[in-house]
CSV table of C-alpha atoms and ligand atoms in Angstrom, one decimal:
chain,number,residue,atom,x,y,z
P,1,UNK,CA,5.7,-17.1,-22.0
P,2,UNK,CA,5.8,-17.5,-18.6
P,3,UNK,CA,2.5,-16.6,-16.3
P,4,UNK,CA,3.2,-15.4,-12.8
P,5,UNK,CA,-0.1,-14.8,-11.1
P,6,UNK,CA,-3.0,-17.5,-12.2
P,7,UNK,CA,-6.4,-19.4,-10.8
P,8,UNK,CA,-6.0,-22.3,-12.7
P,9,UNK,CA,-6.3,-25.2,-9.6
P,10,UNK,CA,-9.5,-26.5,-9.3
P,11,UNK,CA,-12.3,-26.2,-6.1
P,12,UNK,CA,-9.3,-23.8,-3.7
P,13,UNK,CA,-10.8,-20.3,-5.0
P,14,UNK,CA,-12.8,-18.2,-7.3
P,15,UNK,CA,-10.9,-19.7,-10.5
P,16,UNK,CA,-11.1,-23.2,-11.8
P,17,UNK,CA,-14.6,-24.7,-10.2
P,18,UNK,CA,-13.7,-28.5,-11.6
P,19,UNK,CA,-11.1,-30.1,-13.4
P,20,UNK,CA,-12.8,-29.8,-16.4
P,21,UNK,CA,-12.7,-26.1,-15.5
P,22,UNK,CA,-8.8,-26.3,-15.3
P,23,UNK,CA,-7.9,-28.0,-18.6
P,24,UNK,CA,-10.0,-25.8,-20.6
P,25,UNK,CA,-7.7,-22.8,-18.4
P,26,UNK,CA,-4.7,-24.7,-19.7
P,27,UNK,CA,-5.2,-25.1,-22.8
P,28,UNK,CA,-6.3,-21.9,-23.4
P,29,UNK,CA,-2.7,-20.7,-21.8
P,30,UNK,CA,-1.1,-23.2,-24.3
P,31,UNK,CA,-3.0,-21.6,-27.3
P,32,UNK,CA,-1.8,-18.0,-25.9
P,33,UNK,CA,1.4,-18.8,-26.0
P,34,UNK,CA,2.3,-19.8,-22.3
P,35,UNK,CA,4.4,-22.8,-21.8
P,36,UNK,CA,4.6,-22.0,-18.0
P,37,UNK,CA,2.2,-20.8,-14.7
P,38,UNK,CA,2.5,-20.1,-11.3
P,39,UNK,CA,-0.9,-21.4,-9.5
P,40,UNK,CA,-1.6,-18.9,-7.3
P,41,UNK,CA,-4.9,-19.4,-5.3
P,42,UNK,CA,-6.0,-16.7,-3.0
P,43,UNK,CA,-5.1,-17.0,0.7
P,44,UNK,CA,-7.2,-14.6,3.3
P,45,UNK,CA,-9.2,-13.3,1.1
P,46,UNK,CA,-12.9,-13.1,-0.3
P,47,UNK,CA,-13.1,-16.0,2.0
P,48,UNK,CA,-10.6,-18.6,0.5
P,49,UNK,CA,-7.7,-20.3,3.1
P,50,UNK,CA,-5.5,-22.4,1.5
P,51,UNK,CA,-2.5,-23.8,2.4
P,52,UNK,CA,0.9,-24.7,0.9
P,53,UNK,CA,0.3,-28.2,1.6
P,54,UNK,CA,-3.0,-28.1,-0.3
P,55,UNK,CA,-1.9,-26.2,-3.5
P,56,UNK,CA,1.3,-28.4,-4.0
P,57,UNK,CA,-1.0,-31.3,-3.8
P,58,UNK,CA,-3.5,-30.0,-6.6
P,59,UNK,CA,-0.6,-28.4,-8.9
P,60,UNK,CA,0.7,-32.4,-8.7
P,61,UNK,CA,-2.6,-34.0,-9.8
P,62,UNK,CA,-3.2,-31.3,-12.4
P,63,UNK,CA,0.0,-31.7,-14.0
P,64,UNK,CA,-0.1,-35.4,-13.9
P,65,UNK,CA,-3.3,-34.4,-15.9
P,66,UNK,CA,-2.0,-32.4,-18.1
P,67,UNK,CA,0.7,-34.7,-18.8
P,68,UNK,CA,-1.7,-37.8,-19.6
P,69,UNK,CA,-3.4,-35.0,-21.9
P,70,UNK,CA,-0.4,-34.1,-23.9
P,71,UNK,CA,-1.4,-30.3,-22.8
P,72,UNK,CA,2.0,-29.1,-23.0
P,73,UNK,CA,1.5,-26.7,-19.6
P,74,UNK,CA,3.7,-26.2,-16.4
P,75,UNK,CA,2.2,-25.7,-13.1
P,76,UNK,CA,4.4,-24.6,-10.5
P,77,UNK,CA,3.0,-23.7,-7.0
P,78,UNK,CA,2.3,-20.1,-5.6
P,79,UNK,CA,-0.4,-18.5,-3.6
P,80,UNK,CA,-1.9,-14.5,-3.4
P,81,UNK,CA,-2.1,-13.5,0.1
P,82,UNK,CA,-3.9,-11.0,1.7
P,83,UNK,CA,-2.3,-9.1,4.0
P,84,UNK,CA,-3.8,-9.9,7.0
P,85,UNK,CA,-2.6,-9.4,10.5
P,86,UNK,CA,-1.0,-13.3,11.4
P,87,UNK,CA,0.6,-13.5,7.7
P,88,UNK,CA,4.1,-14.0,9.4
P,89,UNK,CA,2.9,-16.3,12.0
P,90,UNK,CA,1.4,-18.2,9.4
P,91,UNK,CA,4.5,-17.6,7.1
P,92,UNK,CA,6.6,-19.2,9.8
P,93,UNK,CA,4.5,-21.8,10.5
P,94,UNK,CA,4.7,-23.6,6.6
P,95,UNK,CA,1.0,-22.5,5.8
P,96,UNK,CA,2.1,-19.8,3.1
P,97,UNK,CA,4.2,-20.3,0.5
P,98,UNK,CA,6.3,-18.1,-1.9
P,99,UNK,CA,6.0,-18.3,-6.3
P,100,UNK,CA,7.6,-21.2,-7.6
P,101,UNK,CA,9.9,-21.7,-4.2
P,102,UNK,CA,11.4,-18.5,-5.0
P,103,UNK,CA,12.2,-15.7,-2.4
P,104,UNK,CA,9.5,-13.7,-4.2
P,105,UNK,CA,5.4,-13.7,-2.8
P,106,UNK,CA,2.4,-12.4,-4.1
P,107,UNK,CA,1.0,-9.8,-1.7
P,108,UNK,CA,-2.2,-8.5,-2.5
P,109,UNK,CA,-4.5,-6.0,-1.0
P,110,UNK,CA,-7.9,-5.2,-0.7
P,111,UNK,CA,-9.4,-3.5,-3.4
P,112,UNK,CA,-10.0,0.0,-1.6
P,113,UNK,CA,-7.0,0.9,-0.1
P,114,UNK,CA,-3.5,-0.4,1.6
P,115,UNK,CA,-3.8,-1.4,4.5
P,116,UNK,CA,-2.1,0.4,7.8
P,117,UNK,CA,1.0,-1.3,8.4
P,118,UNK,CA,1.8,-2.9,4.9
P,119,UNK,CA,5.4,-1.1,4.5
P,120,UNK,CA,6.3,-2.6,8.3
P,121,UNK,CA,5.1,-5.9,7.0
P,122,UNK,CA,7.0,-5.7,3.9
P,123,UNK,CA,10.0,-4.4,5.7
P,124,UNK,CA,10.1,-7.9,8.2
P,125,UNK,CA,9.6,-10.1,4.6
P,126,UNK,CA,12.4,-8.5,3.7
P,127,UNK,CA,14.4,-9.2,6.9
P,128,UNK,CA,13.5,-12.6,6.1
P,129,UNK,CA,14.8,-12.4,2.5
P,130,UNK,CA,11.1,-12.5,0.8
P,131,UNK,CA,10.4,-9.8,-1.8
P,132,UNK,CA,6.9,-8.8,-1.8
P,133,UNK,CA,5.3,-9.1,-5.7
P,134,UNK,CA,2.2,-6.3,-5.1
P,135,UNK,CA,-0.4,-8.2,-7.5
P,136,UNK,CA,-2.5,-5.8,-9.6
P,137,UNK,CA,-1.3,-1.7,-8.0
P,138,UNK,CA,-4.0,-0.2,-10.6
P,139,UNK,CA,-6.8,-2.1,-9.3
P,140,UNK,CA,-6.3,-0.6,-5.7
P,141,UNK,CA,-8.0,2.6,-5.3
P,142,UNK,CA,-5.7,4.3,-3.2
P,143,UNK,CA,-2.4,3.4,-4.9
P,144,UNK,CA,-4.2,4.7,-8.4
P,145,UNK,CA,-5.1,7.7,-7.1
P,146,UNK,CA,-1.6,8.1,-5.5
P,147,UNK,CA,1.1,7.0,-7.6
P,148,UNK,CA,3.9,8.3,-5.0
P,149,UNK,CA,2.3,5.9,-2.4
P,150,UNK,CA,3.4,3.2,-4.8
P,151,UNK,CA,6.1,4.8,-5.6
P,152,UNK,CA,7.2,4.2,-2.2
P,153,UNK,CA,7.0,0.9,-1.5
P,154,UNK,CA,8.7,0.3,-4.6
P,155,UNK,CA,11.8,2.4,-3.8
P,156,UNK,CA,11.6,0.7,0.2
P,157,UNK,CA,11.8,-2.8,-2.3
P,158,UNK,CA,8.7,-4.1,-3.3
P,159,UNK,CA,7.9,-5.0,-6.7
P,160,UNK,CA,4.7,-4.9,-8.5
P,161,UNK,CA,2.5,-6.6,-10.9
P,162,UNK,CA,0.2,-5.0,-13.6
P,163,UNK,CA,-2.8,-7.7,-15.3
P,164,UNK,CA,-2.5,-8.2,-18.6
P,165,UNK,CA,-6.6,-7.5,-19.1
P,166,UNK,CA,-6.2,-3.8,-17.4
P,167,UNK,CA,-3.2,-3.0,-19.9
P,168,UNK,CA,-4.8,-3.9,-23.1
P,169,UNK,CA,-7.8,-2.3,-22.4
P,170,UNK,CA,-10.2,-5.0,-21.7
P,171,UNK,CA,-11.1,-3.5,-19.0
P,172,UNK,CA,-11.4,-0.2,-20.2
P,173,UNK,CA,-9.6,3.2,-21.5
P,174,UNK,CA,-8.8,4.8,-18.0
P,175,UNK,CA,-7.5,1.7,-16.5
P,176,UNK,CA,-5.9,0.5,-19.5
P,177,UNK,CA,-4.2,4.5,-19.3
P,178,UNK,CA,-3.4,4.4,-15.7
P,179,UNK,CA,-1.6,0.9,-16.6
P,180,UNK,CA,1.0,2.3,-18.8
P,181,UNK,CA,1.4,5.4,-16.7
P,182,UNK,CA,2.8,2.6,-14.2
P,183,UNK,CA,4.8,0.9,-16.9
P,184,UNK,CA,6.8,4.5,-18.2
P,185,UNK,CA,6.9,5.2,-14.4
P,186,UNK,CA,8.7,2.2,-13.8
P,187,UNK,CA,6.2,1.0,-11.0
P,188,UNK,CA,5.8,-2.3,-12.6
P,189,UNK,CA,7.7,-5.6,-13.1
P,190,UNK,CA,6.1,-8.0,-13.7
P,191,UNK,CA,2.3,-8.3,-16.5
P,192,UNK,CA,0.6,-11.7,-15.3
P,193,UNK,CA,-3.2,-12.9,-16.4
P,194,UNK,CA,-4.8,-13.5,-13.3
P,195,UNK,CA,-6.8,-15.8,-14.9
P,196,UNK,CA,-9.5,-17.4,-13.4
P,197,UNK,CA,-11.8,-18.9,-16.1
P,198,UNK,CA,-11.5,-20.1,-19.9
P,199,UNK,CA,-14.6,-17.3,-20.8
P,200,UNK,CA,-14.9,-14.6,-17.5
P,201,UNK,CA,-11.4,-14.3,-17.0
P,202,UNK,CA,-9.7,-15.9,-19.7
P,203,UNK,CA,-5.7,-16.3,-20.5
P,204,UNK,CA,-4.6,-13.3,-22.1
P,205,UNK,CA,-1.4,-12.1,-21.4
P,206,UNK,CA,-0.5,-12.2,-25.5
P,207,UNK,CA,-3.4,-9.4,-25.6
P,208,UNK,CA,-1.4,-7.4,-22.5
P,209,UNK,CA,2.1,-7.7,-23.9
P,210,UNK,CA,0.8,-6.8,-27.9
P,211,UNK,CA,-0.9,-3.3,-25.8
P,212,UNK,CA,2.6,-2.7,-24.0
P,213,UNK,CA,4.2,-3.2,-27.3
P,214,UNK,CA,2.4,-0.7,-29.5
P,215,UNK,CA,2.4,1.6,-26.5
P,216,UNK,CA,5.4,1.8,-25.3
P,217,UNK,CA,7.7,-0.3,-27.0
P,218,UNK,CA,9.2,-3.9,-27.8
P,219,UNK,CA,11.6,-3.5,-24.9
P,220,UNK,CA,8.9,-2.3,-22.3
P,221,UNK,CA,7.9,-6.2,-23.8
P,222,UNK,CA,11.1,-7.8,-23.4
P,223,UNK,CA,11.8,-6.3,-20.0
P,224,UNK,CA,8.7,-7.7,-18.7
P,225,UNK,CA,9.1,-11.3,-20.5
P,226,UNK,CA,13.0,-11.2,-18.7
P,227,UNK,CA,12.1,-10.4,-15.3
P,228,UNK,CA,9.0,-13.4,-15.3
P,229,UNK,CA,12.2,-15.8,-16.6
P,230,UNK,CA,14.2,-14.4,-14.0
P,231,UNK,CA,11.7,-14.8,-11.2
P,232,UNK,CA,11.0,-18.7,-11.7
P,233,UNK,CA,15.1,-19.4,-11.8
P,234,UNK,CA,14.8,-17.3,-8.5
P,235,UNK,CA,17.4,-14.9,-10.3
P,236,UNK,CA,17.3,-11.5,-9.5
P,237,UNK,CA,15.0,-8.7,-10.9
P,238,UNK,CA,15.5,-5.9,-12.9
P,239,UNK,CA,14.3,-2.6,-11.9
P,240,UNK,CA,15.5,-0.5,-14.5
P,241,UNK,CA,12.8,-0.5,-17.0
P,242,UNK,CA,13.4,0.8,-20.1
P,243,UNK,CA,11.9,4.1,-19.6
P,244,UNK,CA,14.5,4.8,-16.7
P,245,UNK,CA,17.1,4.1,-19.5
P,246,UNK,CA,15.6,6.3,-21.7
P,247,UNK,CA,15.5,9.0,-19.0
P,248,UNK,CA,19.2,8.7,-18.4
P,249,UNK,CA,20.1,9.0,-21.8
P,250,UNK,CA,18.2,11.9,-22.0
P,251,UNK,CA,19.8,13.5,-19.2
V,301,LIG,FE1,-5.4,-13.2,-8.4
């Protein structure tokens, strides 16, 4: 399996504190089932800057690491930025970077609501050929209380990614209901950890695609696995989930 949205670096954010901190994350992934991850350490937010420069630097040394180990992980470089008012400045001026060199970022928003101006932000990535990845729709409270907000940006051309945790109901029955609400919506694309640490925030994106799989479906599961193989070959993304397909036959 392939992990999109991760904390595994060490010292740059909330996640991995040490090193120490970041092989017990990776081999935890490895035991999951997770041969691949996208480091994404938060940018903007909760007080954390980093830049490109810095997270390709630690995703070297820890693989290095990992390699000496024999921990049979991937690290590729990403980052989760805030929206925040000079992201395209920044963008422009090499301190952001996309997931895994793609033309896909992780855009994340705070946890109350979106923020004035995200579709016109979204609209200029998109000018720019950047997709925005929303990370984690059902933890925002205005886009789970609105569903045709999201909705929205989706259909404009954003995609979006649900955590593995909220899904298989780690994190409790209404969010864990909300989550596959998304899913049969076909407001999601992506399920990703968003692991920060081997016991608080573990690796458990196995967990989150078992849930989707009793839920809704092996193909809801294969859909989700495709689109995280398509993302790191920079392919395109599907946006036809199987629930659309379903709908059509129906029709
Ligand atoms: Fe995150």
């Amino acid at each position: 399996m392939i992990d999109i949205h991760t904390h595994i670096l060490p010292g740059l954010d909330d996640g991995a504190g040490s090193l120490d901190e970041s092989i017990a994350l990776a081999e935890q992934a490895v035991q999951n089932g997770i041969h691949t991850v996208i480091a994404t350490p938060h940018h903007h937010a909760r007080g954390y800057y980093t830049s490109y420069e810095q997270i390709e630097l630690e995703a070297a040394k820890l693989n290095d690491e990992l390699d000496k180990r024999g921990i049979a992980l991937e690290v590729l470089v990403g980052q989760e930025v805030r929206v925040y008012d000079e992201l395209l400045q920044d963008l422009e001026g090499g301190l952001l970077t996309t997931l895994a060199s793609t033309q896909y970022m992780l855009i994340e928003f705070p946890s109350a609501n979106v923020p004035k101006g995200a579709d016109e932000l979204f609209h200029e990535l998109r000018l720019l050929d950047i997709t925005p990845i929303i990370a984690h729709p059902e933890r925002n409270r205005e886009l789970a209380g609105n569903l045709r907000l999201l909705s929205e940006l989706v259909e404009a051309g954003a995609l979006a990614q649900l955590t593995s945790s909220s899904v298989s109901g780690n994190m409790g029955r209404k969010l864990q209901k909300l989550s596959l609400e998304m899913c049969k919506k076909g407001l999601v694309h992506f399920i990703a950890s968003d692991a920060h640490h081997a016991v608080k925030r573990p690796f458990d994106l196995a967990q989150g695609y078992d849930a989707v799989g009793k839920q809704l479906g092996q193909a809801f599961v294969d859909y989700y696995q495709l689109n995280a193989q398509r993302l790191v070959r920079s392919g395109p993304i599907s946006r036809e989930t199987p629930a659309a397909k379903r709908r059509l036959i129906f029709w």
